[in-house]
Amino acid sequence: MSEATLQTREAPFITRLFTFRETRAAMAWSIGLYALAAIASGLGAPLFVQAIACAALVFFALNALWSVRESSIAVIGLALVLFWVLLATAAPLLPLRDPTAVSPAFKGLSEVLQIKTLLTYAPDMKLTEAQSALLEKPTWFGYSYEGETYTLGIDHKGRDILSRLIWGAQRVLVWASLATATAYIVGMLFGVMAGYLGGWVDEVISFVANIMLSFPVMVLYIIIITQLGASGVNVIIAVTFASAPGIMRIVRGLVLDLKTRDYIAAAQTRGESAWYIMLFELLPNARGPLIVDACLRLGYTTIAIATLGFLGLGLPPPEPDWGSMLAEARAKGATFHHMIIIPAAALSSLILGFNLMADGLREISLRD
Amino acid sequence: MLVMIGRRLLSMVLIMLIISAVLFAIFETDKLNVAGKVLGPYSSQTQREIWLEKNGYNEPVVERYFAWLGVVPNFEGAYAGILQGDFGDSIEKKVPVSEYLWPRLANTGILAGLTFAFMIPIALFLGVIAGMREGSALDRGASIFSVLTTSVPEFAMATFLAVIFAYSPSPDAWYRLPSTSSFINGFAWNELILPVAVLVIYDMGYVARMTRASMAEVMQSNYIRTAILKGVPFRTVIWRHALRNALIAPFTVIVLQLNWLLSGVIVVEVFFEYKGFGKMLYDAAVFQDIYVIEACTLVAVAVAVLSQLISDIGYTYLNPRIRFT
């Protein structure tokens, strides 16, 4: 290897400032920081706080990308996720239209629709000059109506899709990470209890988890949401019910393995309490496989939230989320495909990012 | 092995009992709520009370639960509960739930059967060729393909396919498919293509990955190395030695996939307006048709638990190493 290639592998100065010794730690930090930033902007923190969060995020994003450079899959995945995360966090700072503002811009599209319908019945119809000009105008990228240009077009109510997409990204990411975090806290708590305490505690927890796991996930979601009503908090509850048993099983397995290590015996001999051992000795040492699992689960939760939105059971309108954007525009989507393709593609790219990230991290941790 | 099956059956029955009790507790302990749901929001208090009295809702809850289950006679002295196949009447459709539950289940059965018929060969093929030579270009390609397909949720994939095959082609294009599958004009094969394709594409990736992992593990084992070193042709090594052992793990995954399929089926059926079990459950949940929700949930859980049992028994049967433990 020549000297030049060696030099390019050196981290940029700004990244070296904060380089972590461990890949997983860098990942955990950036995910955590992102969550804080996204939640802060979701909760309406002042603009300068959000700006600082964004700057910090870019910094950590570079750092995280650098730290997973050995796996190209992880880099692609992380880049996809970070793309959406940065857009979502920067949403309040970007010059976007109000995502919920209904505009008369759809009138232009319905004229196009009218001409198209006429054309399907009378294909030989003579078009006036104005009509053919209308047909040639873009209805998707760069659609314009009365002097206003919409970069990604508009939806069936004349709302700006670009703005809805970015604000929707924020909403999806915030609720997906909140829900996954809640499910993780519950699942880890029960898992570490079942694994470490054993005996009847283990029996009871495992049995309840078995019962919850025998529900098909979507059935569980539908029942919980229709009983409690569609709202963000209830989505979190539903996701927790559906994912916590699985997390609990993984943690329990890990703890059963870690329990026999010497440092646990040492802690027991020191006379530490069971809770101290569970929370400060066992859980931190089980984090490796859990971070990979968390990436996968973030993907699942994103799918779940979007699917619930599609079924009309997710986060309440009119604020956008990708699932409900698609569901609402479906009737018009048969003619104007961009209304349904854009949210579907955005969602797929984000989930692809999570899945590739999980794959890459697994690859890296297997190599270590 | 019989003891194992017996124990599993027992725990399955226990799980079903607990879930039925939970469902009953959620939906039917508040009897005034039930009357309100059945008679509609504009019924008066007295109407509701008369209805409750007439339908035996004033018995103690525990007694009502067992009558609903069908193990004790109900207030009319007849055994008419879930065990007898009587789920009550649908509030929305005013017909016995069982009357339209079974045809709907049969419809979903067609969907699931076709999905498995296409998904299993494709997934196994992908998994085996990927795991055969770990790290090869074929392996990478197959792995990336399976990550891609599992990353597109059912309703997004349904959107893409609907746009490509149903919305954008001109009306007389040969590859144009109907965008709904409600069989309005009687049964039609082409209406099944899109829903089955969506389910196959989504579920395929996971099974393929599991097959790949299992195949890769087998290919590294000593007996495969021995076979290759003693000069057995590669083809024979794969067919005779590797496949048999590599396909045990995917078997359980495929059976357990039924549980996932039930989730996916709901979304796909809602998207394509397919008159199946999933759409029935969704409609009932939105309408708050409690008897239908109870029936559908119990059936869904029964299918899921049964598939778990089958996969456990099958695994023990296929893998002699754990047969007597």
XYZ file of C-alpha atoms in Angstrom:
693
model
C 0.000 0.000 0.000
C 1.425 3.379 -0.932
C 1.773 6.178 1.548
C -0.931 8.235 -0.100
C -3.642 5.610 0.469
C -2.511 5.218 4.035
C -2.935 8.923 4.579
C -6.472 8.978 3.226
C -7.462 6.377 5.797
C -6.633 8.820 8.582
C -9.771 10.270 10.125
C -10.536 13.939 9.440
C -9.350 16.200 12.240
C -12.821 17.133 13.422
C -13.730 13.448 13.646
C -10.537 12.503 15.448
C -11.427 14.920 18.228
C -14.182 12.605 19.333
C -13.110 9.237 17.979
C -14.371 6.397 20.070
C -12.300 3.378 20.770
C -15.260 1.155 20.122
C -17.560 1.160 17.103
C -20.602 0.191 19.097
C -20.084 2.994 21.583
C -20.001 5.509 18.750
C -23.208 4.059 17.351
C -24.914 4.127 20.727
C -23.842 7.726 21.283
C -25.032 8.968 17.948
C -28.355 7.125 18.176
C -28.908 8.495 21.672
C -27.972 12.021 20.689
C -30.130 11.912 17.633
C -33.073 10.735 19.727
C -32.572 13.635 22.120
C -32.315 16.134 19.271
C -35.338 14.759 17.458
C -37.398 14.689 20.617
C -36.301 18.213 21.495
C -37.382 19.530 18.130
C -40.538 17.407 18.239
C -41.449 18.947 21.569
C -40.930 22.453 20.269
C -37.625 23.449 21.825
C -36.378 26.960 20.916
C -34.814 27.347 17.492
C -31.234 27.857 18.659
C -31.369 24.637 20.705
C -32.484 22.811 17.585
C -29.737 24.425 15.543
C -27.120 23.326 18.076
C -28.615 19.846 18.079
C -28.369 19.742 14.289
C -24.745 20.851 14.294
C -23.860 18.297 16.955
C -25.681 15.688 14.951
C -23.730 16.361 11.773
C -20.575 16.058 13.813
C -21.604 12.756 15.341
C -22.893 11.514 12.014
C -19.453 11.971 10.446
C -17.907 10.311 13.429
C -20.275 7.360 13.312
C -19.766 6.926 9.580
C -16.016 6.948 10.097
C -16.208 4.407 12.883
C -18.109 1.835 10.814
C -15.947 2.330 7.711
C -14.725 -1.272 7.746
C -18.121 -2.541 6.643
C -19.473 -1.007 3.459
C -22.963 -2.333 4.230
C -22.971 -0.517 7.558
C -21.805 2.707 5.882
C -24.623 2.583 3.326
C -27.196 1.732 5.983
C -25.998 4.388 8.376
C -25.889 6.969 5.591
C -29.510 6.214 4.668
C -30.662 6.487 8.261
C -28.602 9.615 8.904
C -30.003 11.240 5.774
C -33.522 10.988 7.166
C -32.445 11.796 10.701
C -30.695 14.984 9.604
C -33.660 16.053 7.486
C -36.031 15.299 10.356
C -33.974 17.198 12.899
C -33.430 20.124 10.586
C -37.128 20.294 9.617
C -37.894 23.366 11.755
C -34.912 25.219 10.266
C -35.639 24.468 6.608
C -37.673 26.863 4.446
C -40.656 24.562 4.091
C -44.343 25.280 3.633
C -46.724 24.427 6.444
C -47.225 20.646 6.056
C -50.865 20.851 7.102
C -51.879 23.913 5.072
C -54.564 22.982 2.550
C -54.145 24.966 -0.676
C -56.280 25.299 -3.832
C -53.331 24.003 -5.871
C -55.073 20.700 -6.460
C -57.473 22.467 -8.840
C -54.736 22.413 -11.462
C -54.378 18.671 -11.090
C -58.109 18.056 -11.262
C -58.232 19.889 -14.586
C -55.550 17.498 -15.842
C -57.550 14.606 -14.428
C -60.647 15.832 -16.271
C -58.870 15.985 -19.613
C -57.349 12.561 -19.046
C -60.747 11.059 -18.224
C -62.233 12.622 -21.331
C -59.369 11.215 -23.363
C -59.980 7.675 -22.133
C -63.584 7.869 -23.364
C -62.859 9.759 -26.569
C -59.240 9.133 -27.564
C -59.605 11.072 -30.822
C -60.859 14.220 -29.110
C -59.353 17.477 -30.369
C -57.590 19.308 -27.579
C -57.537 23.060 -27.328
C -54.176 24.736 -27.028
C -54.696 25.480 -23.350
C -55.601 21.861 -22.673
C -52.538 20.391 -24.365
C -50.360 22.920 -22.589
C -51.859 21.757 -19.319
C -51.152 18.125 -20.159
C -47.537 18.887 -20.880
C -46.933 20.677 -17.602
C -45.273 18.502 -14.962
C -47.692 17.116 -12.384
C -45.003 15.709 -10.193
C -41.495 17.211 -9.788
C -41.716 20.951 -9.993
C -45.487 21.130 -10.259
C -46.509 24.756 -10.232
C -49.823 26.444 -9.650
C -50.442 30.189 -9.668
C -46.773 31.037 -9.434
C -46.033 28.659 -6.563
C -43.667 25.799 -7.363
C -43.841 22.555 -5.429
C -40.582 20.601 -5.629
C -42.082 17.168 -5.084
C -45.617 18.064 -6.113
C -48.764 18.217 -4.022
C -51.132 15.703 -2.522
C -54.904 15.345 -2.974
C -55.583 18.326 -0.722
C -52.985 20.579 -2.336
C -50.508 20.173 0.513
C -46.797 20.328 -0.250
C -45.453 16.760 -0.368
C -41.822 17.736 0.285
C -42.764 19.475 3.491
C -45.056 16.632 4.545
C -42.333 14.124 3.780
C -39.738 15.837 5.943
C -42.067 16.632 8.820
C -43.439 13.105 8.477
C -39.895 11.766 8.786
C -39.570 13.610 12.045
C -42.823 12.237 13.353
C -42.092 8.672 12.288
C -38.554 8.755 13.704
C -39.523 10.379 16.995
C -42.351 7.958 17.727
C -40.459 4.930 16.440
C -37.496 5.654 18.695
C -39.662 6.503 21.693
C -41.649 3.284 21.215
C -38.549 1.152 20.713
C -36.869 2.710 23.739
C -39.902 2.044 25.919
C -40.149 -1.539 24.686
C -36.425 -1.948 25.403
C -36.641 -0.615 28.937
C -39.569 -2.908 29.762
C -38.099 -5.907 27.956
C -34.628 -5.503 29.461
C -35.999 -5.085 32.970
C -38.079 -8.246 32.801
C -35.378 -10.121 30.898
C -32.651 -9.392 33.404
C -35.021 -10.281 36.246
C -36.029 -13.570 34.630
C -32.445 -14.480 33.819
C -30.772 -13.469 37.063
C -33.401 -14.239 39.680
C -34.594 -17.472 38.022
C -37.059 -19.703 39.877
C -40.692 -18.705 39.941
C -39.951 -15.170 38.724
C -38.498 -16.656 35.555
C -41.422 -19.085 35.196
C -44.048 -16.358 35.512
C -42.293 -13.860 33.226
C -41.554 -16.466 30.577
C -45.103 -17.755 30.630
C -46.620 -14.290 30.227
C -44.145 -13.585 27.413
C -45.154 -16.846 25.738
C -48.785 -15.828 25.841
C -48.040 -12.421 24.339
C -45.833 -13.935 21.648
C -48.609 -16.263 20.523
C -50.561 -13.295 19.173
C -49.830 -12.391 15.566
C -48.291 -8.924 15.981
C -50.753 -7.065 13.808
C -53.716 -8.594 15.663
C -52.243 -7.354 18.918
C -51.719 -3.859 17.468
C -55.221 -3.643 16.043
C -56.908 -4.795 19.243
C -54.889 -2.506 21.520
C -55.275 0.560 19.300
C -58.986 0.112 18.633
C -59.624 -0.391 22.343
C -57.474 2.505 23.581
C -57.922 4.874 20.643
C -55.392 6.076 18.072
C -52.747 8.310 19.648
C -48.982 8.452 19.996
C -48.942 7.152 23.556
C -51.173 4.228 22.637
C -48.916 3.382 19.726
C -46.055 3.213 22.224
C -48.122 0.937 24.459
C -48.994 -1.340 21.552
C -45.384 -1.543 20.358
C -44.225 -2.292 23.893
C -46.726 -5.120 24.236
C -45.655 -6.568 20.916
C -41.852 -6.214 21.177
C -41.018 -6.390 24.877
C -41.534 -10.193 25.125
C -39.050 -10.788 22.306
C -36.501 -8.411 23.850
C -37.051 -10.069 27.215
C -36.203 -13.479 25.721
C -32.968 -12.214 24.175
C -31.869 -10.461 27.372
C -32.774 -13.502 29.449
C -30.612 -15.712 27.240
C -27.684 -13.300 27.422
C -28.003 -12.957 31.199
C -28.137 -16.725 31.710
C -24.790 -16.846 29.943
C -23.225 -13.840 31.718
C -24.429 -14.948 35.152
C -21.688 -17.565 35.427
C -18.851 -15.070 34.871
C -16.334 -14.326 37.580
C -17.151 -10.641 37.898
C -20.712 -11.514 38.870
C -19.424 -13.893 41.515
C -17.098 -11.122 42.687
C -19.979 -8.689 42.948
C -22.006 -11.237 44.866
C -19.109 -11.835 47.250
C -18.764 -8.067 47.757
C -22.336 -8.222 48.954
C -23.862 -6.081 46.198
C -27.633 -6.144 45.998
C -29.393 -8.131 43.278
C -30.615 -4.928 41.633
C -27.130 -3.454 41.497
C -25.796 -6.594 39.853
C -28.674 -6.708 37.377
C -28.574 -3.066 36.354
C -24.892 -2.184 36.614
C -23.068 -5.475 36.030
C -25.256 -7.589 33.764
C -27.036 -5.125 31.476
C -23.967 -3.103 30.419
C -22.163 -6.308 29.513
C -25.078 -7.574 27.442
C -25.124 -4.446 25.272
C -23.236 -5.779 22.228
C -25.882 -8.073 20.698
C -28.606 -5.739 21.965
C -27.410 -2.815 19.817
C -27.646 -4.963 16.676
C -31.088 -6.116 17.751
C -32.117 -2.522 18.467
C -31.327 -1.517 14.874
C -33.493 -4.326 13.553
C -36.240 -3.491 15.989
C -36.167 0.201 15.070
C -36.877 -0.988 11.539
C -39.744 -3.213 12.681
C -41.223 -0.449 14.802
C -41.018 1.985 11.893
C -42.846 -0.562 9.746
C -45.426 -1.045 12.485
C -46.067 2.668 12.967
C -46.328 3.289 9.235
C -48.588 0.277 8.756
C -50.832 1.442 11.568
C -50.925 4.840 9.889
C -51.876 3.154 6.644
C -54.703 1.304 8.390
C -55.924 4.566 9.898
C -54.987 3.445 13.417
C -51.735 5.295 13.894
C -50.748 8.809 14.862
C -53.739 11.103 14.432
C -53.999 13.460 11.389
C -53.591 16.170 10.109
C -49.863 16.178 10.965
C -48.194 13.952 8.399
C -46.788 10.507 8.875
C -45.720 8.359 5.969
C -48.288 5.615 6.418
C -51.279 7.912 6.588
C -49.920 10.085 3.742
C -50.116 7.023 1.547
C -53.508 5.907 2.846
C -55.129 9.327 2.441
C -53.942 9.841 -1.116
C -54.717 6.324 -2.336
C -57.872 7.221 -4.242
C -56.059 9.935 -6.211
C -52.887 7.895 -6.344
C -54.326 5.737 -9.104
C -53.910 8.734 -11.429
C -51.167 10.752 -9.753
C -48.733 8.041 -8.714
C -46.277 10.355 -7.001
C -48.705 10.885 -4.097
C -48.364 7.259 -3.036
C -44.953 6.349 -4.409
C -43.040 9.064 -2.545
C -44.063 8.081 0.999
C -43.716 4.367 0.181
C -40.212 4.899 -1.205
C -39.163 7.088 1.718
C -40.349 4.505 4.211
C -38.626 1.656 2.385
C -35.335 3.543 2.234
C -35.378 4.273 5.955
C -36.117 0.659 6.860
C -33.486 -0.532 4.412
C -31.076 1.749 6.240
C -31.897 0.193 9.619
C -31.609 -3.336 8.245
C -28.293 -2.724 6.475
C -26.969 -1.020 9.605
C -27.877 -4.070 11.687
C -26.251 -6.383 9.140
C -23.092 -4.317 9.000
C -22.797 -4.024 12.770
C -23.219 -7.779 13.107
C -20.485 -8.245 10.536
C -18.191 -5.904 12.451
C -18.866 -7.504 15.818
C -18.254 -10.980 14.357
C -14.908 -9.782 13.065
C -13.780 -8.388 16.428
C -41.596 -37.864 22.490
C -45.236 -38.541 23.356
C -44.676 -36.945 26.746
C -43.221 -33.905 24.999
C -46.201 -33.607 22.661
C -48.603 -34.073 25.569
C -46.879 -31.364 27.567
C -46.886 -28.985 24.616
C -50.589 -29.677 23.963
C -51.374 -29.003 27.594
C -49.547 -25.663 27.583
C -51.259 -24.770 24.310
C -54.684 -25.386 25.850
C -53.658 -23.351 28.887
C -52.527 -20.450 26.708
C -55.766 -20.523 24.725
C -57.802 -20.564 27.955
C -55.924 -17.584 29.371
C -56.243 -15.628 26.148
C -59.952 -16.357 25.935
C -60.345 -15.155 29.521
C -58.401 -11.971 28.775
C -60.480 -11.304 25.672
C -63.673 -11.886 27.595
C -62.474 -9.582 30.344
C -61.626 -6.832 27.863
C -64.769 -7.004 25.790
C -67.591 -8.396 27.918
C -67.154 -7.623 31.620
C -68.633 -4.168 31.153
C -72.086 -5.390 30.150
C -73.676 -1.974 29.631
C -70.915 -1.271 27.142
C -71.775 -4.508 25.323
C -75.458 -3.516 25.152
C -74.459 -0.098 23.858
C -72.344 -1.662 21.140
C -75.088 -4.085 20.096
C -78.020 -1.671 20.199
C -76.139 1.325 18.868
C -75.254 4.689 20.386
C -78.821 6.025 20.274
C -80.417 3.284 22.382
C -81.833 4.346 25.737
C -80.751 3.073 29.133
C -83.960 1.059 29.593
C -83.642 -0.545 26.182
C -80.135 -1.612 27.069
C -81.217 -3.034 30.409
C -84.057 -4.994 28.789
C -81.624 -6.369 26.222
C -79.165 -7.392 28.944
C -81.929 -9.163 30.896
C -83.212 -10.956 27.779
C -79.801 -12.183 26.748
C -78.735 -13.457 30.129
C -76.121 -10.813 30.793
C -77.244 -10.415 34.403
C -75.676 -13.714 35.461
C -72.370 -13.512 37.354
C -69.355 -12.816 35.141
C -67.620 -16.126 35.855
C -70.733 -18.086 34.916
C -71.116 -16.029 31.759
C -67.511 -16.716 30.826
C -67.903 -20.464 31.085
C -71.209 -20.370 29.212
C -69.508 -18.287 26.493
C -66.767 -20.887 26.390
C -69.421 -23.611 26.139
C -68.423 -25.761 29.100
C -71.522 -25.010 31.195
C -75.075 -24.477 29.915
C -76.026 -20.842 29.334
C -79.033 -19.030 30.775
C -81.342 -20.904 28.390
C -79.946 -24.238 29.544
C -78.229 -24.981 26.227
C -74.560 -25.537 25.527
C -73.907 -22.822 22.991
C -70.410 -21.459 23.245
C -67.140 -21.225 21.380
C -66.409 -24.934 21.824
C -69.672 -25.666 20.016
C -68.650 -23.258 17.259
C -71.168 -20.618 18.312
C -69.481 -17.197 18.462
C -72.671 -15.138 18.743
C -74.075 -12.829 16.081
C -72.141 -10.173 14.236
C -73.362 -6.714 15.221
C -72.546 -5.193 11.854
C -73.833 -7.967 9.566
C -76.602 -9.370 11.825
C -75.673 -12.956 10.987
C -74.024 -15.638 13.154
C -70.281 -15.032 13.204
C -69.519 -18.661 12.420
C -71.537 -18.402 9.230
C -69.146 -15.971 7.648
C -65.983 -16.725 9.579
C -65.336 -20.077 7.869
C -65.712 -18.905 4.240
C -63.483 -15.942 5.048
C -60.913 -18.257 6.597
C -61.076 -20.430 3.497
C -60.371 -17.372 1.319
C -57.364 -16.489 3.447
C -56.342 -20.136 3.284
C -56.180 -19.852 -0.506
C -54.016 -16.741 -0.193
C -51.718 -18.315 2.403
C -51.482 -21.604 0.539
C -50.482 -19.925 -2.712
C -48.014 -17.729 -0.847
C -46.305 -20.728 0.722
C -46.374 -22.639 -2.560
C -44.346 -19.908 -4.245
C -42.361 -18.564 -1.312
C -40.827 -21.836 -0.060
C -39.134 -22.981 -3.299
C -37.833 -19.495 -4.103
C -36.581 -18.837 -0.584
C -34.959 -22.240 -0.205
C -33.296 -21.929 -3.598
C -31.934 -18.470 -2.792
C -30.774 -19.546 0.647
C -29.081 -22.720 -0.561
C -27.177 -21.116 -3.426
C -26.119 -18.280 -1.110
C -24.973 -20.580 1.684
C -23.303 -23.081 -0.621
C -20.237 -20.933 -1.176
C -20.107 -18.411 1.615
C -18.762 -15.023 0.604
C -19.085 -15.605 -3.142
C -20.621 -13.050 -5.463
C -23.742 -15.206 -5.612
C -23.937 -15.164 -1.835
C -23.593 -11.393 -1.623
C -26.159 -10.896 -4.370
C -28.701 -13.199 -2.771
C -28.154 -11.619 0.647
C -28.590 -8.093 -0.660
C -31.701 -9.187 -2.513
C -33.214 -10.638 0.648
C -32.390 -7.533 2.702
C -34.010 -5.385 0.013
C -37.224 -7.397 -0.064
C -37.603 -7.532 3.726
C -37.073 -3.785 3.938
C -40.128 -2.873 1.905
C -43.221 -3.169 4.114
C -46.215 -4.981 2.680
C -48.275 -1.915 1.967
C -45.376 -0.098 0.310
C -44.635 -3.119 -1.883
C -48.347 -3.349 -2.668
C -48.251 0.316 -3.703
C -45.270 -0.192 -5.997
C -46.760 -3.283 -7.620
C -50.164 -1.655 -7.964
C -48.642 1.376 -9.679
C -46.570 -0.767 -12.036
C -49.182 -3.370 -12.910
C -52.567 -1.838 -12.203
C -52.546 1.964 -12.331
C -50.093 2.972 -15.031
C -50.469 0.455 -17.890
C -52.998 1.354 -20.571
C -56.308 -0.539 -20.215
C -55.487 -3.129 -22.861
C -51.865 -3.823 -21.887
C -51.260 -7.572 -21.526
C -49.555 -7.231 -18.149
C -52.281 -5.102 -16.622
C -53.710 -6.572 -13.423
C -56.784 -5.550 -11.428
C -56.001 -3.230 -8.506
C -58.569 -4.807 -6.188
C -59.161 -8.434 -5.363
C -62.721 -8.432 -4.078
C -63.962 -10.926 -6.705
C -66.909 -8.729 -7.629
C -67.375 -10.532 -10.926
C -66.809 -13.973 -9.489
C -63.538 -15.755 -8.863
C -60.664 -14.621 -11.054
C -57.082 -15.864 -10.959
C -55.570 -12.595 -12.044
C -56.960 -10.855 -8.962
C -54.889 -13.180 -6.779
C -51.564 -12.364 -8.415
C -50.804 -9.018 -6.732
C -51.708 -10.000 -3.134
C -49.792 -13.263 -3.380
C -46.813 -11.496 -4.960
C -46.667 -8.955 -2.123
C -46.770 -11.644 0.564
C -44.226 -13.834 -1.231
C -41.765 -10.991 -1.709
C -42.007 -9.794 1.874
C -41.784 -13.183 3.586
C -39.213 -14.688 1.263
C -36.227 -12.731 2.546
C -36.381 -13.973 6.104
C -36.682 -17.651 5.172
C -33.890 -17.225 2.628
C -31.587 -15.730 5.266
C -32.316 -18.525 7.716
C -31.680 -21.140 5.021
C -28.444 -19.419 4.104
C -27.226 -19.380 7.713
C -28.097 -23.041 8.176
C -26.538 -24.043 4.853
C -23.352 -22.073 5.578
C -23.034 -23.799 8.937
C -23.460 -27.255 7.420
C -20.940 -26.502 4.667
C -18.293 -25.824 7.324
C -18.903 -29.090 9.156
C -16.404 -31.919 9.212
C -18.518 -34.437 7.353
C -18.872 -32.135 4.356
C -15.142 -31.541 4.354
C -14.563 -35.290 4.523
C -16.935 -35.881 1.631
C -15.236 -33.262 -0.519
C -11.754 -34.496 0.377
C -12.540 -38.101 -0.431
C -13.519 -36.996 -3.919
C -17.309 -37.041 -3.916
C -18.556 -34.761 -6.725
C -19.658 -31.343 -5.428
C -23.152 -31.878 -6.785
C -23.551 -35.106 -4.802
C -22.150 -33.498 -1.679
C -24.818 -30.798 -1.874
C -27.751 -33.037 -2.724
C -26.943 -36.052 -0.523
C -25.135 -34.625 2.451
C -25.620 -30.913 2.846
C -29.254 -30.275 1.904
C -30.737 -32.892 4.220
C -29.106 -31.382 7.249
C -29.354 -27.792 6.148
C -33.104 -27.854 5.613
C -34.037 -28.840 9.164
C -33.737 -25.337 10.618
C -35.609 -23.589 7.763
C -38.468 -26.028 8.269
C -39.239 -24.600 11.696
C -38.820 -21.077 10.385
C -41.278 -21.744 7.571
C -43.918 -23.115 9.913
C -43.424 -20.225 12.318
C -43.752 -17.904 9.353
C -47.512 -18.603 9.525
C -47.656 -16.285 12.511
C -46.006 -13.491 10.473
C -48.135 -14.257 7.473
C -51.268 -13.665 9.543
C -50.023 -10.151 10.283
C -49.115 -9.479 6.676
C -52.385 -10.898 5.438
C -54.336 -8.232 7.320
C -52.496 -5.398 5.576
C -52.590 -7.015 2.151
C -56.269 -7.872 2.419
C -57.126 -4.343 3.468
C -55.040 -2.917 0.627
C -56.546 -5.113 -2.077
C -60.007 -5.355 -0.502
C -59.698 -9.110 -0.472
C -62.622 -10.717 1.355
C -60.576 -12.747 3.788
C -60.025 -13.262 7.455
C -57.685 -10.318 7.920
C -60.084 -7.825 6.390
C -62.817 -9.298 8.564
C -60.771 -8.751 11.720
C -59.815 -5.223 10.674
C -63.376 -4.221 9.787
C -64.673 -5.702 13.032
C -62.056 -3.867 15.082
C -62.873 -0.549 13.441
C -66.628 -1.104 13.784
C -66.199 -2.441 17.359
C -68.035 -5.621 16.402
C -66.991 -7.374 19.618
C -68.183 -10.910 18.879
C -66.369 -10.926 15.544
C -63.199 -9.531 17.153
C -63.300 -12.255 19.811
C -63.843 -15.004 17.253
C -61.159 -13.754 14.866
C -58.582 -13.215 17.597
C -59.138 -16.674 19.036
C -58.805 -18.230 15.584
C -55.645 -16.223 14.834
C -54.052 -17.182 18.139
C -55.085 -20.811 17.683
C -53.403 -20.887 14.285
C -50.272 -19.247 15.693
C -50.033 -21.584 18.685
C -50.748 -24.630 16.531
C -48.002 -23.672 14.105
C -45.618 -23.343 17.048
C -46.575 -26.852 18.172
C -46.154 -28.286 14.674
C -42.764 -26.666 14.270
C -41.572 -28.049 17.623
C -42.815 -31.555 16.866
C -41.452 -31.415 13.333
C -38.066 -30.260 14.544
C -37.830 -33.061 17.071
C -38.889 -35.551 14.429
C -36.482 -34.307 11.788
C -33.505 -33.886 14.048
C -32.675 -37.249 15.666
C -30.140 -35.639 17.980
C -32.786 -34.073 20.171
C -35.420 -36.776 19.840
C -35.080 -38.349 23.276
C -34.140 -35.386 25.369
